[in-house]
mmCIF file of C-alpha atoms and ligand atoms in Angstrom:
data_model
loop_
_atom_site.group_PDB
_atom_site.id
_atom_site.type_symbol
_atom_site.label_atom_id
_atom_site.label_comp_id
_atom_site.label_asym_id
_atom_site.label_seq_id
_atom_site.Cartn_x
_atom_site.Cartn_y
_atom_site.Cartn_z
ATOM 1 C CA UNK J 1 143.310 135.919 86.495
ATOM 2 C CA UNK J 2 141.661 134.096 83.361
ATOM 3 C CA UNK J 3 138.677 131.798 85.067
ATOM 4 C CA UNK J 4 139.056 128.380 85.494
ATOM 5 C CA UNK J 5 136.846 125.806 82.826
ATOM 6 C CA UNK J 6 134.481 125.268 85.727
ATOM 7 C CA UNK J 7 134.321 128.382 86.279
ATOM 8 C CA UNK J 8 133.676 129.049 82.678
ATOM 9 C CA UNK J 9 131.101 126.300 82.366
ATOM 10 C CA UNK J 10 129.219 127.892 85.362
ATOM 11 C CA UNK J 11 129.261 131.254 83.779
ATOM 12 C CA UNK J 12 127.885 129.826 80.547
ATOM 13 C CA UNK J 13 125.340 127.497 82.474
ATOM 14 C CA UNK J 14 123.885 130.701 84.190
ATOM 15 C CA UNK J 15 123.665 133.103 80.995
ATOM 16 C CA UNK J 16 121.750 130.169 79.385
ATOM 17 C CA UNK J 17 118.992 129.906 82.108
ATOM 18 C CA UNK J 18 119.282 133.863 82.430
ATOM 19 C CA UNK J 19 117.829 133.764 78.574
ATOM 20 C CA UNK J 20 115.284 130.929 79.258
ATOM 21 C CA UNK J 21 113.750 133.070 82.054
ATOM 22 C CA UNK J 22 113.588 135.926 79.876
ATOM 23 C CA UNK J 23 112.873 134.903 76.792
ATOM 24 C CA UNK J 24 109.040 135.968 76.813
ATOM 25 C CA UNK J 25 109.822 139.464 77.814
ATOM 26 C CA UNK J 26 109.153 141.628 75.206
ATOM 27 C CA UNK J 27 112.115 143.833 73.949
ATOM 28 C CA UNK J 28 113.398 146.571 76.662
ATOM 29 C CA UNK J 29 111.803 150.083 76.623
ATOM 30 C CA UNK J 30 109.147 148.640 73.936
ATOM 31 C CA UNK J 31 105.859 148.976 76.522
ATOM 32 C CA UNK J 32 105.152 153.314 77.086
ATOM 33 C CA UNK J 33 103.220 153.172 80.142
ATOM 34 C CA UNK J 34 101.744 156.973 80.346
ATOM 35 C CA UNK J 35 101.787 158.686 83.801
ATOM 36 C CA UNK J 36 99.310 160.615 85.523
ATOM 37 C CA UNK J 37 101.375 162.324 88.253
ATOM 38 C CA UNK J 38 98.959 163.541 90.758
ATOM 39 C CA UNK J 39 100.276 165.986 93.236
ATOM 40 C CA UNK J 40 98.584 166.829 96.397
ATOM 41 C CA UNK J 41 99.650 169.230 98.698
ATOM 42 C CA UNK J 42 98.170 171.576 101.444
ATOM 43 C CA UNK J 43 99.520 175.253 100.231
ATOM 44 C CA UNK J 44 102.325 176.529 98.625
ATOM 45 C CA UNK J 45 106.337 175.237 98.709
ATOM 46 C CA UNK J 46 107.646 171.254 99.252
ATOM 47 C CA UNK J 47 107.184 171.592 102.888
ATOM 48 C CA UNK J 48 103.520 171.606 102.144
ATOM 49 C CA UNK J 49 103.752 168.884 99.373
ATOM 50 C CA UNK J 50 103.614 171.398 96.598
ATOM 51 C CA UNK J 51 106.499 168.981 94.429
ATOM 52 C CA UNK J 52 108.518 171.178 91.730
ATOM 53 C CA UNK J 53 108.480 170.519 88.497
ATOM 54 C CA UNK J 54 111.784 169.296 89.143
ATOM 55 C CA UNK J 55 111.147 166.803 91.581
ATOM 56 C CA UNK J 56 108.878 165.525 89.327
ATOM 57 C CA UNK J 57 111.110 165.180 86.413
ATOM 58 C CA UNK J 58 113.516 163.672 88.373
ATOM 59 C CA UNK J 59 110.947 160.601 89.914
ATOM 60 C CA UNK J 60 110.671 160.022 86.175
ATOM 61 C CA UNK J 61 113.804 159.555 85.494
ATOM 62 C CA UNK J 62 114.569 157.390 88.548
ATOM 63 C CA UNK J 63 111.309 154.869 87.368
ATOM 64 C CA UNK J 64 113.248 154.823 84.057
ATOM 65 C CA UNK J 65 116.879 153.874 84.771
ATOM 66 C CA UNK J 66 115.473 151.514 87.464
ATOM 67 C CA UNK J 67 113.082 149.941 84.335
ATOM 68 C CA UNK J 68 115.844 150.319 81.863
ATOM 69 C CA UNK J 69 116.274 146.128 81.721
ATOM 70 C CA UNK J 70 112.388 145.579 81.677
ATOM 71 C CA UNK J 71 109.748 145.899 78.820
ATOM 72 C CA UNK J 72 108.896 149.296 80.439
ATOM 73 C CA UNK J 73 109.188 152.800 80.116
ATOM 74 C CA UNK J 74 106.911 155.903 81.866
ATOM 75 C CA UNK J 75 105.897 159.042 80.059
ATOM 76 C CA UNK J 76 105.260 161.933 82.013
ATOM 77 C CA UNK J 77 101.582 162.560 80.447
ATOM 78 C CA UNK J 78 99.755 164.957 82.908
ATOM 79 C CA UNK J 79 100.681 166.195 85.976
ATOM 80 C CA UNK J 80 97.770 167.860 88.516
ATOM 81 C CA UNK J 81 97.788 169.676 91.208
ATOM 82 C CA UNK J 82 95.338 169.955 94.231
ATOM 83 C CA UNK J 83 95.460 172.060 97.357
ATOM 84 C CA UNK J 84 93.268 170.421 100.038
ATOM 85 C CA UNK J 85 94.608 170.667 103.274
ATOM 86 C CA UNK J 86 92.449 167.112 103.820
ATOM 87 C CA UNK J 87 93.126 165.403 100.723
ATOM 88 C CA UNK J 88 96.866 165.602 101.345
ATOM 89 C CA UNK J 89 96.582 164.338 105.417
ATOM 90 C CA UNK J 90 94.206 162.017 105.263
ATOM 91 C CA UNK J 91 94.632 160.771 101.280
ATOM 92 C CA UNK J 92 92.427 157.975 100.646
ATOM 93 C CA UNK J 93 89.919 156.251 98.093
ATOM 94 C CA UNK J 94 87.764 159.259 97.899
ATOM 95 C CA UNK J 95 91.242 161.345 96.517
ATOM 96 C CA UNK J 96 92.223 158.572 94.491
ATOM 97 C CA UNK J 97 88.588 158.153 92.624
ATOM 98 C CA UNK J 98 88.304 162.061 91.826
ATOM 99 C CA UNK J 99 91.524 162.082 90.108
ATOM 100 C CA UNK J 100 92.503 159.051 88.513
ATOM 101 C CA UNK J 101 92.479 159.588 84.427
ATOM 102 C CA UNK J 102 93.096 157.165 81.574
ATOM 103 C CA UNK J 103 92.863 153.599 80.762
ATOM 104 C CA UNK J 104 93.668 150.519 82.380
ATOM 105 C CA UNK J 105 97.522 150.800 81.371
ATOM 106 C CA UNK J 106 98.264 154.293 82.747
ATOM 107 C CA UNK J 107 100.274 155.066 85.354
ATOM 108 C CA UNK J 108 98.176 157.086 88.368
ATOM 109 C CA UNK J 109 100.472 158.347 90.893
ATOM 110 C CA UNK J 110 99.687 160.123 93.812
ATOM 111 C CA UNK J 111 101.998 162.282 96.113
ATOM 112 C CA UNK J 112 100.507 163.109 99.476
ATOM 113 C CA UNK J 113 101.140 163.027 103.378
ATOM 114 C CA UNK J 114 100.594 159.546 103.884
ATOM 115 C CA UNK J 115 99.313 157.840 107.108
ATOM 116 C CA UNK J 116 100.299 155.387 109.397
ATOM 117 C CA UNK J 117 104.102 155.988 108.825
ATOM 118 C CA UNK J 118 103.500 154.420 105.138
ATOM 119 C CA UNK J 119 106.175 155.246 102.496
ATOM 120 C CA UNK J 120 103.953 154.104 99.953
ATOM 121 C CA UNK J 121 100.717 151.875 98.348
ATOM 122 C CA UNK J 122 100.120 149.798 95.116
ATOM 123 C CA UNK J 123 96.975 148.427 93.579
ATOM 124 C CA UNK J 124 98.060 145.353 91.633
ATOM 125 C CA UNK J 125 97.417 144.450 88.433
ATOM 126 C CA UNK J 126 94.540 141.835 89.119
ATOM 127 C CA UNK J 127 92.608 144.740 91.106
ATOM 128 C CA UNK J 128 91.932 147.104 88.294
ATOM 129 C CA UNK J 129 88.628 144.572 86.776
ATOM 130 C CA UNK J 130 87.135 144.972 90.272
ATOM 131 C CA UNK J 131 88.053 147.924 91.121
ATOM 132 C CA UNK J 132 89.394 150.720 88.457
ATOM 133 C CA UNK J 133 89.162 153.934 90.297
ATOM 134 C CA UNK J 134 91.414 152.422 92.190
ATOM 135 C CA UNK J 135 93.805 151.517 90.494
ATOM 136 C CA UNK J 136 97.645 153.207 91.163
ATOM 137 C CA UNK J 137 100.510 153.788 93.333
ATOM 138 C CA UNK J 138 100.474 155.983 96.306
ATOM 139 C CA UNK J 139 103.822 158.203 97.436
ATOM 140 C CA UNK J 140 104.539 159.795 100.621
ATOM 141 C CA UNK J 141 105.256 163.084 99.301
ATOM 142 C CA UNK J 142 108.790 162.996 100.805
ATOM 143 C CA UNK J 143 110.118 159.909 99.149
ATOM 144 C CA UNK J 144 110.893 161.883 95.828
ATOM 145 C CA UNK J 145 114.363 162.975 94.817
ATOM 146 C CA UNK J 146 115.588 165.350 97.177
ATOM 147 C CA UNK J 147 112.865 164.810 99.364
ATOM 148 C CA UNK J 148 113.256 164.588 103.330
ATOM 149 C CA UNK J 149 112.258 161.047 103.547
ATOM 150 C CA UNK J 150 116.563 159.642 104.042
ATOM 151 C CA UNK J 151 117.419 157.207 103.943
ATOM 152 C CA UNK J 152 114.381 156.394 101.386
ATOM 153 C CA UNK J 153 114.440 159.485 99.488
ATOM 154 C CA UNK J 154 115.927 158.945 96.552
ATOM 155 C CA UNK J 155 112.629 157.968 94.890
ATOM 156 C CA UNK J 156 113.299 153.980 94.819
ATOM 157 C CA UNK J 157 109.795 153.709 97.085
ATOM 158 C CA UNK J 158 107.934 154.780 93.499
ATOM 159 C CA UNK J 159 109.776 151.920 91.875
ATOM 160 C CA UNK J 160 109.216 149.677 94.429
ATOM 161 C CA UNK J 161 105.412 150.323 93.872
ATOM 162 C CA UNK J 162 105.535 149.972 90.709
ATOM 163 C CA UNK J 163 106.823 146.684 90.839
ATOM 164 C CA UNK J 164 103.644 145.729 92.928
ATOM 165 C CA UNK J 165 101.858 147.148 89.835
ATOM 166 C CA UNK J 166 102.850 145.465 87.254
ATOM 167 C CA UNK J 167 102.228 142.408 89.677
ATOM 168 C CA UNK J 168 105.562 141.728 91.849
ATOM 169 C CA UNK J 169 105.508 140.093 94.801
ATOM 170 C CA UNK J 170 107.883 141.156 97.559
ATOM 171 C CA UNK J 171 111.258 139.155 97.502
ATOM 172 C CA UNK J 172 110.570 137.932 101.160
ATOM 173 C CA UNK J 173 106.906 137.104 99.904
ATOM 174 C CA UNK J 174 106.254 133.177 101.538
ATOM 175 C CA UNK J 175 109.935 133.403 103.396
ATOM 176 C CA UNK J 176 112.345 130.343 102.484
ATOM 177 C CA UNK J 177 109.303 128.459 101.258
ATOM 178 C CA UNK J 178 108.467 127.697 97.493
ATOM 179 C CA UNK J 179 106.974 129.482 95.453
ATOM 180 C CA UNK J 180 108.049 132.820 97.381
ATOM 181 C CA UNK J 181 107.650 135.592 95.336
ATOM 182 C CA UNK J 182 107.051 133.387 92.057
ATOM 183 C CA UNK J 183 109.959 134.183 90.734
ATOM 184 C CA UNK J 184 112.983 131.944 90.482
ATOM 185 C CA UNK J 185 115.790 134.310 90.031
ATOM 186 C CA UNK J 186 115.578 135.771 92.989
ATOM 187 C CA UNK J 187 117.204 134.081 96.263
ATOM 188 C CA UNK J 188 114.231 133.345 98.802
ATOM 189 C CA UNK J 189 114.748 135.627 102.172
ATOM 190 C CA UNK J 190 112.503 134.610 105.495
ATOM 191 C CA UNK J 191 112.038 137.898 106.296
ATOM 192 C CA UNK J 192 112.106 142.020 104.702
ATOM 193 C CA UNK J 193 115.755 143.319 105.040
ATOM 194 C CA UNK J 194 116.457 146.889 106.384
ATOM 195 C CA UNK J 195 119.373 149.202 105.753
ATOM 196 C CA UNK J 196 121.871 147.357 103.286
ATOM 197 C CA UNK J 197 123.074 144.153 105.053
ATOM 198 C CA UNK J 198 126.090 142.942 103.152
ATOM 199 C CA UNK J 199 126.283 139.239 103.100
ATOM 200 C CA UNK J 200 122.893 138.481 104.709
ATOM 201 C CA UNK J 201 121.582 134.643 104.112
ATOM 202 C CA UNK J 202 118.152 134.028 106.022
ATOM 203 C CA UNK J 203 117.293 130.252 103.858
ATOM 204 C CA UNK J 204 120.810 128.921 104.197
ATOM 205 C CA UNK J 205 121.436 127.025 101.140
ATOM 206 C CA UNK J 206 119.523 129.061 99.236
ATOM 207 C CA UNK J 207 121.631 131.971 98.349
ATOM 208 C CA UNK J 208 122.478 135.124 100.162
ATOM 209 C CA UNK J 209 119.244 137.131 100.060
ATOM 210 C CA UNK J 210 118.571 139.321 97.715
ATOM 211 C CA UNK J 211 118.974 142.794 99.195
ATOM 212 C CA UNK J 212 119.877 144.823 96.318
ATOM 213 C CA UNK J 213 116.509 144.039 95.271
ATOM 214 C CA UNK J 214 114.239 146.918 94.728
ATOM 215 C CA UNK J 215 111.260 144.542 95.802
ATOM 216 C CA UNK J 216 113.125 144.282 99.231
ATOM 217 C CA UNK J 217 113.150 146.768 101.961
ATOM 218 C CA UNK J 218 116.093 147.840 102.075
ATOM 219 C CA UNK J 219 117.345 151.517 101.448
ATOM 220 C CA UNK J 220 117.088 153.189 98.683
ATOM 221 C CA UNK J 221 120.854 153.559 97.996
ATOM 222 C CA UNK J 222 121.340 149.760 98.287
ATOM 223 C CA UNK J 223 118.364 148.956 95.874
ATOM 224 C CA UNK J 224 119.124 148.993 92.529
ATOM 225 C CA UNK J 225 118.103 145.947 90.261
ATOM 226 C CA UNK J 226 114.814 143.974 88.939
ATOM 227 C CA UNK J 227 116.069 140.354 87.854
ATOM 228 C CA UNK J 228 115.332 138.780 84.118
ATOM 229 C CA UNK J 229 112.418 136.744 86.354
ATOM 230 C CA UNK J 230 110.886 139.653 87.699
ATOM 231 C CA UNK J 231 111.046 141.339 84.397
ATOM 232 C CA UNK J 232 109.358 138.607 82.536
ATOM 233 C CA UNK J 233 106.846 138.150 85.163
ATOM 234 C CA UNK J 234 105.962 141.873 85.342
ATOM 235 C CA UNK J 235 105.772 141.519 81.314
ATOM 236 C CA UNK J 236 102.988 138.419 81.988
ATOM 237 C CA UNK J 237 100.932 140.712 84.263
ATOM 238 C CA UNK J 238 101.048 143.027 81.847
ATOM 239 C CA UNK J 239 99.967 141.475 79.042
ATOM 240 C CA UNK J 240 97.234 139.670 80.991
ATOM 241 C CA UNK J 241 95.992 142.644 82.690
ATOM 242 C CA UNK J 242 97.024 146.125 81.461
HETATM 243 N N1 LIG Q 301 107.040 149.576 102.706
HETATM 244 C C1 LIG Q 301 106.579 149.938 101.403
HETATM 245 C C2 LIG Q 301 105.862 148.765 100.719
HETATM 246 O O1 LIG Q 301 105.825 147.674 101.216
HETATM 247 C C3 LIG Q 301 107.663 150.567 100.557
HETATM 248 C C4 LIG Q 301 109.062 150.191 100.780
HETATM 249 C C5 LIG Q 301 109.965 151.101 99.973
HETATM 250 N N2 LIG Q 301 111.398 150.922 100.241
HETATM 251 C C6 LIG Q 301 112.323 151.813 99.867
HETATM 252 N N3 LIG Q 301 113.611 151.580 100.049
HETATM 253 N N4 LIG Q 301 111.982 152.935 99.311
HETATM 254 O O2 LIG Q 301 105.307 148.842 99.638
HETATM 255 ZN ZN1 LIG Q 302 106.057 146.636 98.992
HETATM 256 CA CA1 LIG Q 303 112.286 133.758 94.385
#
């Protein structure tokens, strides 16, 4: 059925503010953001974190289709590998500062065994003047493609990260309060989501939240956009800071 002229006018109303809240994003794929992919492992095989080359290739491609509506894109630059039986159980700063290469707009991400039940770590983009060694996005080793981390193994936790970054917020950042997460496309939620809760509304009146997000926390197979906002937002932070 053809909509209805309100309908219409609604449509139209929308794909106006969608370009108003984009507009200062630069042009998709335009920023090459190169990638240090730092793999730590404790022996030989995936069981001890030793990614393949496969895995590897296919976290890149993940980060790409997930940034294919942002400024963004990653090139695989480097990839190292270590075999420390510490480094990879108890990763930390000291890992982090030994390995991290390039400038302040590369990409240093580290696979490893990851404490404290943590699927993964960002710095964000304000950190780096304070604190450049630093500076990058953690993994539990399992999270990547065909990794044993279901139902978040399908290596939306590195875009997630990422997100934090390039300076995202979390989309239940400040619950059903203003500002949130700072960014206005994205319906306010009072609290993280889990699995892939059709229909759930948390600030009634607000909009049903947005748990399709990939700065929620919901699965990986439910995650699957960035908004305009969060685009052109991640596009500030960049420009300010990387
Ligand atoms: N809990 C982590 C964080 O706050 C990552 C969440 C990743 N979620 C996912 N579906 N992979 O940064
Ligand atoms: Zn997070
Ligand atoms: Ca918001």
């Amino acid at each position: 059925m053809n909509p209805s002229p309100e309908e219409m006018a609604d449509l139209e109303r929308r794909f106006q503010q969608e370009r108003v809240v984009s507009a200062s994003a630069r042009p998709n794929g335009s920023v090459d953001i190169p990638v240090y992919f730092h793999v730590i492992n404790k022996g030989t095989g995936v069981a001890n974190g030793d990614l393949t080359a496969r895995m590897i290739a296919d976290q890149m491609a993940v980060l790409n289709a997930a940034y294919a509506n942002t400024p963004f894109k990653f090139t695989l630059t480097k990839t190292t590998r270590t075999t420390d039986r510490i480094a990879f159980d108890d990763f930390g700063a000291a890992v982090k500062i030994a390995l991290r290469e390039g400038g302040k707009n590369a990409l240093n991400l580290y696979t490893a065994n990851l404490k404290n039940n943590l699927l993964g770590y960002a710095t964000f983009p304000a950190d780096y003047a304070s604190n450049p060694k630093l500076d990058g996005v953690a993994l539990l080793y399992t999270t990547v493609p065909g990794g044993t981390a279901a139902p978040f193994n399908q290596g939306d936790t590195a875009t997630h990260e990422v997100g934090h970054w390039l300076g995202l917020y979390h989309t239940f950042q400040g619950g059903c309060v203003s500002p949130g997460d700072a960014v206005s496309d994205t319906a306010p939620e009072a609290t993280a989501a889990a699995g892939c809760p059709l229909g759930r509304d948390t600030c009634p009146g607000q909009g049903v939240d947005p748990i399709y997000n990939f700065m929620d926390y919901t699965d990986d197979a439910c995650m699957n956009a960035f908004t305009p906002g969060q685009a052109a937002r991640m596009d500030a932070m960049a420009l300010t800071y990387r």
